[in-house]
Coordinates of C-alpha atoms and ligand atoms in Angstrom, one line a residue:
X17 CA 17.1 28.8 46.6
X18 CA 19.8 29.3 44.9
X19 CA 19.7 32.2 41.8
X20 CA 20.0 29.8 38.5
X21 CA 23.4 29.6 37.1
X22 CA 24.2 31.6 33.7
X23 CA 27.3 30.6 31.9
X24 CA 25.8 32.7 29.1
X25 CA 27.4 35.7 30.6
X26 CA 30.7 34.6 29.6
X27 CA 29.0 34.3 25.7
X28 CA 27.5 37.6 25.6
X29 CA 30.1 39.8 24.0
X30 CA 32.6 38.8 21.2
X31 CA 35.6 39.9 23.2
X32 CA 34.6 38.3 26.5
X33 CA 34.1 34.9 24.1
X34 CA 37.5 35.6 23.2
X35 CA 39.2 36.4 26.7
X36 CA 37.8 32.7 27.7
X37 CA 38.7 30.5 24.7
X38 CA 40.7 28.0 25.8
X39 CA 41.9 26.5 22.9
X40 CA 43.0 28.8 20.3
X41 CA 44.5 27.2 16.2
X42 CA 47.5 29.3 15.3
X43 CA 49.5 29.0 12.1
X44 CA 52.6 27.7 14.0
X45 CA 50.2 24.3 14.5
X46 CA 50.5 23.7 11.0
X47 CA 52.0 20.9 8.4
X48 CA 51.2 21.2 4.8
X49 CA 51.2 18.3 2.7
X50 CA 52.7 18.3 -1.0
X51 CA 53.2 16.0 -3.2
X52 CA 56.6 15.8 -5.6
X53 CA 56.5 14.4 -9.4
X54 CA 59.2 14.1 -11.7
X55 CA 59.7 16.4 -14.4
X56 CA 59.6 20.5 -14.7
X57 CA 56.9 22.8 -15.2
X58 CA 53.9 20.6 -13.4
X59 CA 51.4 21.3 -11.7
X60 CA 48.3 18.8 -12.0
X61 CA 45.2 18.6 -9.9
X62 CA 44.4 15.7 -7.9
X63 CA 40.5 14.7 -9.3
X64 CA 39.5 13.2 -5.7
X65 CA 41.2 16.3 -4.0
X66 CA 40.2 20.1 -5.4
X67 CA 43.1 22.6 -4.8
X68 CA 46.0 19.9 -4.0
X69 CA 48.3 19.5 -6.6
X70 CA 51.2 16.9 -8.1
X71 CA 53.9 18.8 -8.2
X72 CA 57.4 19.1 -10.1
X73 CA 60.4 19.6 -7.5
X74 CA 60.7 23.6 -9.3
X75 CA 56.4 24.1 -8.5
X76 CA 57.3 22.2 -5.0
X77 CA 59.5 24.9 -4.4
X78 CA 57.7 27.8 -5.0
X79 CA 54.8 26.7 -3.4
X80 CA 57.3 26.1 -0.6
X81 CA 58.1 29.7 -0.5
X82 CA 54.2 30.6 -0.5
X83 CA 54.0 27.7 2.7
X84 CA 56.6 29.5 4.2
X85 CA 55.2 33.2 3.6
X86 CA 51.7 32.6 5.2
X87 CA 53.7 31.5 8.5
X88 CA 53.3 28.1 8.3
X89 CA 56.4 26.2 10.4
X90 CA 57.0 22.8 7.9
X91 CA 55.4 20.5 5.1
X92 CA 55.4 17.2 4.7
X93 CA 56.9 15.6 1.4
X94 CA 55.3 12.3 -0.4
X95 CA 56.7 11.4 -3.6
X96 CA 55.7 9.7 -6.8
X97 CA 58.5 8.2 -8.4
X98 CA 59.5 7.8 -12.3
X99 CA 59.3 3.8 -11.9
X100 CA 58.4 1.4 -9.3
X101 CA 60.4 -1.8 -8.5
X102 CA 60.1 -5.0 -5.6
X103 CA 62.7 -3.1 -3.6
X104 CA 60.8 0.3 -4.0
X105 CA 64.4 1.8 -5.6
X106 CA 63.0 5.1 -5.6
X107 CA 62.1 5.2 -2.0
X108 CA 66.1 5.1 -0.6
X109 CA 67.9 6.2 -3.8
X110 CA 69.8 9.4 -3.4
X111 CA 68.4 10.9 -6.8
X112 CA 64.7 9.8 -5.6
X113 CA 62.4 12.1 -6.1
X114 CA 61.4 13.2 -2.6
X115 CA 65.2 13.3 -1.5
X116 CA 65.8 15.9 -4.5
X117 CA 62.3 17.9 -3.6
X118 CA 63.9 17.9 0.3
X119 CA 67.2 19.4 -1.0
X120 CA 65.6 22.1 -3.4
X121 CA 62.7 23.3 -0.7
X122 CA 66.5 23.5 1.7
X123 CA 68.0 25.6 -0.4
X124 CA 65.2 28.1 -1.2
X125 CA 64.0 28.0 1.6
X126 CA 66.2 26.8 4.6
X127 CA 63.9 27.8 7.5
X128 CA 60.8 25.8 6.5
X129 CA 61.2 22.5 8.3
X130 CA 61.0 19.6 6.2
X131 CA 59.5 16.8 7.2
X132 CA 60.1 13.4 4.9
X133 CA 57.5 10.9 4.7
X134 CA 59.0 7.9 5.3
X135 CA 57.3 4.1 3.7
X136 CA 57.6 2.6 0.4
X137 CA 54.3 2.3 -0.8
X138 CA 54.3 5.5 -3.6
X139 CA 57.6 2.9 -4.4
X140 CA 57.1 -0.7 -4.7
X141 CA 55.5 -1.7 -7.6
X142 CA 52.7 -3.6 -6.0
X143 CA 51.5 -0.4 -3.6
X144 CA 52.3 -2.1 -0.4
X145 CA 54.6 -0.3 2.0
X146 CA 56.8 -3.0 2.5
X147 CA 59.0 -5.8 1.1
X148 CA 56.6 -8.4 0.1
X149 CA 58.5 -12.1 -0.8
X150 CA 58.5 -12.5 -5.0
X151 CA 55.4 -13.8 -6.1
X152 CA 53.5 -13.7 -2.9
X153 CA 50.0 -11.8 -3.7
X154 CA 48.4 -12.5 -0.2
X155 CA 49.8 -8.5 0.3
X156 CA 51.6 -10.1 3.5
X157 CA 54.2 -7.9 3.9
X158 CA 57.7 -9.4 5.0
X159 CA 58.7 -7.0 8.5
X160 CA 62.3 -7.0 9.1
X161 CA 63.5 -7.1 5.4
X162 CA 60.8 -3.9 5.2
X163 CA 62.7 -2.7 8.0
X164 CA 66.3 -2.8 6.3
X165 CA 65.0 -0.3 3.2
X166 CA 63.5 2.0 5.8
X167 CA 66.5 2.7 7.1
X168 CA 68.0 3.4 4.1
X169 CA 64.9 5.3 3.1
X170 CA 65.4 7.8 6.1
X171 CA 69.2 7.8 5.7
X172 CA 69.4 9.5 2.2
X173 CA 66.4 11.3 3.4
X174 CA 68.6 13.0 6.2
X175 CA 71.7 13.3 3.7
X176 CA 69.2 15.2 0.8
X177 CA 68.1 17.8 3.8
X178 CA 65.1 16.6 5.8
X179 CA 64.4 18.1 9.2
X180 CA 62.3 15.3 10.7
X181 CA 61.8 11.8 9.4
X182 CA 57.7 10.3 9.6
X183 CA 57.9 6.6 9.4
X184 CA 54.3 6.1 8.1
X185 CA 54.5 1.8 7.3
X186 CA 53.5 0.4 11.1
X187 CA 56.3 -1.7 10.8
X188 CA 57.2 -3.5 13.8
X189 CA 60.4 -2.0 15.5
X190 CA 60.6 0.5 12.5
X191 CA 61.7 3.7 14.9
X192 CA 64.2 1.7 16.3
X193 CA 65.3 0.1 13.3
X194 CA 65.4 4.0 11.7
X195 CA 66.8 5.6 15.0
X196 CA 70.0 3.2 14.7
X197 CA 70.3 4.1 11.2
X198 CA 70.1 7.5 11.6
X199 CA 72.5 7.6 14.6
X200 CA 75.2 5.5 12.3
X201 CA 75.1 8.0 9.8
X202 CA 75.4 10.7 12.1
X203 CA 72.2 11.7 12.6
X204 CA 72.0 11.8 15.8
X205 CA 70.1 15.5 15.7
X206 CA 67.3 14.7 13.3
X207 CA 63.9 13.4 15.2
X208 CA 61.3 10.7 13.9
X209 CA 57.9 11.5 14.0
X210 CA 56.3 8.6 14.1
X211 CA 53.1 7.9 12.7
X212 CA 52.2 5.8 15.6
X213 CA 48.6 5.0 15.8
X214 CA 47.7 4.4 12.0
X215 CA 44.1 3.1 11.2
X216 CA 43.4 0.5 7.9
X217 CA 41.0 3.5 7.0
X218 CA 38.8 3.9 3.4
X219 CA 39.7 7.9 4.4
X220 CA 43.0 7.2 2.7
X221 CA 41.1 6.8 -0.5
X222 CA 41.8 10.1 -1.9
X223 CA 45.6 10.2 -1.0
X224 CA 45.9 6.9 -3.2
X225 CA 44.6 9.1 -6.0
X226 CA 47.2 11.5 -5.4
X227 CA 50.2 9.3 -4.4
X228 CA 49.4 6.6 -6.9
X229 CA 49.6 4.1 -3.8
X230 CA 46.6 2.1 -4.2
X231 CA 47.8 -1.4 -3.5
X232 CA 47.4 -3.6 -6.5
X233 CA 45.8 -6.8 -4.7
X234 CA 45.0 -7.6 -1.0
X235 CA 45.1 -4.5 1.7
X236 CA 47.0 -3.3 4.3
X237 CA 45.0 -4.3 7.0
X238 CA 48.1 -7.1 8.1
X239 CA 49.7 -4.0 9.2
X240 CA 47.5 -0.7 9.7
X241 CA 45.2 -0.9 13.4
X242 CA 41.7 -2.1 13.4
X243 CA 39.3 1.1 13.7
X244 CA 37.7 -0.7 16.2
X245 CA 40.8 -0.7 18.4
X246 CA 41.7 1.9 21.0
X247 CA 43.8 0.5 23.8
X248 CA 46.1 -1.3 20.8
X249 CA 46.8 2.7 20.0
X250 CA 48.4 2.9 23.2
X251 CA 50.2 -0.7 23.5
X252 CA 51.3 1.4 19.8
X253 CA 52.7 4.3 20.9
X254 CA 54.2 2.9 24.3
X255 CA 56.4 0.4 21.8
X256 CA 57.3 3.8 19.6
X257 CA 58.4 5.6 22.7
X258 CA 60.2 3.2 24.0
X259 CA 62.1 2.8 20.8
X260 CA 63.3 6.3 20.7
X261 CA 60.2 8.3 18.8
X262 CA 60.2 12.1 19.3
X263 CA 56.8 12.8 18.2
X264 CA 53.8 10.7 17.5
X265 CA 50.9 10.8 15.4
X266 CA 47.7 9.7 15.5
X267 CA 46.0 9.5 11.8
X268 CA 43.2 9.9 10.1
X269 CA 42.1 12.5 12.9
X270 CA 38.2 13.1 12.8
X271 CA 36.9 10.0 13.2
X272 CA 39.9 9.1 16.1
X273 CA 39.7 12.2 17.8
X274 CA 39.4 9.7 21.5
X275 CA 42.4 8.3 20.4
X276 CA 43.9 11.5 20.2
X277 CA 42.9 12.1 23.3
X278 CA 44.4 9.1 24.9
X279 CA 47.4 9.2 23.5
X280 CA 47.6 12.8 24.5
X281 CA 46.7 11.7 28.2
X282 CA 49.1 8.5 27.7
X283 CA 52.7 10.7 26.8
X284 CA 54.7 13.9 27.4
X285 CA 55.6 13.6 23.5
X286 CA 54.2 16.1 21.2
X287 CA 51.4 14.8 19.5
X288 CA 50.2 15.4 15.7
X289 CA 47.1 14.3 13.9
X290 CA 47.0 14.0 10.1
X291 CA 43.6 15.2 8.5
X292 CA 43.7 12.9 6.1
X293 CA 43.3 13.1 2.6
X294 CA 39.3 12.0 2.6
X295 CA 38.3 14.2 5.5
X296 CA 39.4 17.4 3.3
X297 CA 38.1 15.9 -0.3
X298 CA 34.3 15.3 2.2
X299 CA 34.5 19.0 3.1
X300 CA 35.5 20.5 -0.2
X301 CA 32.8 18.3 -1.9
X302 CA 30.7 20.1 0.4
X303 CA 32.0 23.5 0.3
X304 CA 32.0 23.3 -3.8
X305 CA 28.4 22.4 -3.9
X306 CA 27.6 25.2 -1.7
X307 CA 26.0 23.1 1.3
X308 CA 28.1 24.2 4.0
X309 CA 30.5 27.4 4.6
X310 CA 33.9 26.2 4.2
X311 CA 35.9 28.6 6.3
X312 CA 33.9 27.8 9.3
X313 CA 33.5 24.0 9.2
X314 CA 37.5 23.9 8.3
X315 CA 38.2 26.0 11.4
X316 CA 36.2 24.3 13.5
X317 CA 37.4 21.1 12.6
X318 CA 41.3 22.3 12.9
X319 CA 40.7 23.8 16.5
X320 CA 38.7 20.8 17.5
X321 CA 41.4 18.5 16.5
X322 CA 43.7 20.4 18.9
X323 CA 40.9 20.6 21.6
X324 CA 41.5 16.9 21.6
X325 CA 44.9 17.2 22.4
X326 CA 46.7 17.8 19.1
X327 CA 50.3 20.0 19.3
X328 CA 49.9 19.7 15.6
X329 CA 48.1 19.3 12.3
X330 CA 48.7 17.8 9.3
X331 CA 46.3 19.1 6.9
X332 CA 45.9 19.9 3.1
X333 CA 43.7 22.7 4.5
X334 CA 47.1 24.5 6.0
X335 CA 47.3 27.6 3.1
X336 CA 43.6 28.4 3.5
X337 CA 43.9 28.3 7.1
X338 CA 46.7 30.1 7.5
X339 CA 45.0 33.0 5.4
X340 CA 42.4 33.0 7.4
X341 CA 44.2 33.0 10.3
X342 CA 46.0 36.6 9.4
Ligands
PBG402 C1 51.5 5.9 3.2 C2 50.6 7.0 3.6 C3 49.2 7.1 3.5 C4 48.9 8.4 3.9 C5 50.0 9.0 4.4 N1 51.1 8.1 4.2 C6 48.2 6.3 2.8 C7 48.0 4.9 3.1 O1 48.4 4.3 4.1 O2 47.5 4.3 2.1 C8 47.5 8.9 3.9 C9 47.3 10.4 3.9 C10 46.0 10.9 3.5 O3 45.0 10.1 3.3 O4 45.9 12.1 3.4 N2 51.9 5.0 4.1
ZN403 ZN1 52.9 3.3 3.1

């Protein structure tokens, strides 16, 4: 007979636990999400989202600074603009709000990379993230005339700063599309991160909160992936290669983490899931009514997303994280 196999040895001492971890969260794996607002002097809490705040391009900055203190590589800007037109204006306009947020954070702080969010939903006045035609309330949006303002969007995006641009619409051909834009207006140096494999998910729910994004009829279910889809993720990203995409994301990430997997198994890209804006409001709730120890579920969440395959993380949770990380 054999003597019965013990893999508890290897768990029997902190430090041997530690010696054969094999996937370890470090700061460098993560993006922090912030959200810019007109005005000076704000700072206002998202009610669905404890701890994230709206913030005024001199707030955006400071908290910037703080992002860039605890160690954390980049953020990722969304914008909420002063007014919102058909032709979401304040998406591709030089002075719009996220292009002005990009060039302050720059300034102050020119070694945190800066990542623009790239769709025109915080921008058209109906909430969709494209170009919808006038009077049509079916919320089918219009592709390659979306595809025309996206480019723009990511241009003067570029010009105000931004390291990376993140196409988040699922537009059809909308890296390439953005990729010839960007090369025109030389460019050619600045990758897309494309948010490739985007699920119609109801964990966006708090994000419309703080984006004031909610679509004011229909859904965007003509463009964002069925959750029941997996192998679609991967006709997804295949296209978004093909069509010049640096990086690609998979989003939300807990209740996808196969597709991260796949997509991971499927390209040499980097890969990045977005924890979305539901997944941390479900664990605060939590955490805030005592029922579960914050630290620990948020960590374990974080390293299980790159245990999946994730190169990075998008996640509200990145300050706390990154403290507990020191
Ligand atoms: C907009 C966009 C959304 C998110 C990021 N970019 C929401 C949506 O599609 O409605 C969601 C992020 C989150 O929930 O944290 N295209
Ligand atoms: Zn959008």
């Amino acid at each position: 007979m054999f003597p019965i196999q013990r893999p508890r040895r290897l768990r029997s001492h902190p430090q041997l636990r530690r010696m054969v971890r094999e996937t370890v969260l470090t700061t460098s794996d993560l993006i922090y999400p912030l959200f810019a607002v007109p005005g000076t002097g704000i700072a206002k809490e998202v009610k669905s989202m404890p701890g994230v705040y709206q913030l005024s391009v001199d707030k955006i900055v400071e908290d910037a600074k703080e992002v860039y203190d605890l160690g954390i590589p980049g953020i990722i800007l969304f914008g909420i603009p002063e007014d919102k037109d058909t032709d979401a204006t304040g998406a591709w306009h030089d002075c719009g709000i996220v292009q002005k947020a990009a060039t302050a954070v720059k300034e102050a702080v020119p070694d945190l990379i800066v990542v623009a969010d790239t769709c025109l939903c915080e921008y058209t006045s109906h909430g969709h993230c494209g170009y919808l035609q006038v009077g049509d309330l079916s919320g089918r949006v219009l592709n390659d005339p979306t595809l025309e303002l996206l480019k723009k969007t990511a241009v003067s995006q570029a010009k105000a700063g931004a390291d990376i641009i993140a196409p988040s619409g699922m537009m059809d051909g909308f890296v390439q599309a953005i990729r010839a834009g960007l090369d025109e207006a030389g460019f050619q140096d600045t990758p897309i991160l494309s948010y490739a494999a985007k699920y119609a998910s109801a964990y966006y729910g708090p994000f419309r909160d703080a984006a004031e994004s909610t679509p004011q009829f229909g859904d965007r279910r003509t463009y964002q992936m069925d959750p029941g889809n997996a192998r679609e993720a991967i006709k997804e990203i295949e296209l978004d290669i093909a069509e010049g995409a640096d990086m690609l994301m998979v989003k939300p990430a807990l209740a996808y983490m196969d597709i991260i997997w796949r997509v991971k198994e499927a390209s040499n890209l980097p890969v990045a899931a977005y924890n979305v804006s539901g997944e941390y409001s479900m664990i605060k709730a939590a955490a805030l009514n005592g029922w579960i120890d914050e630290e620990r579920v948020v960590m374990e969440t974080l390293t299980s997303f790159k245990r999946a395959g994730a190169d990075l993380i998008l996640t509200y949770h990145a300050k706390d994280a990154a403290r507990w990380l020191r």
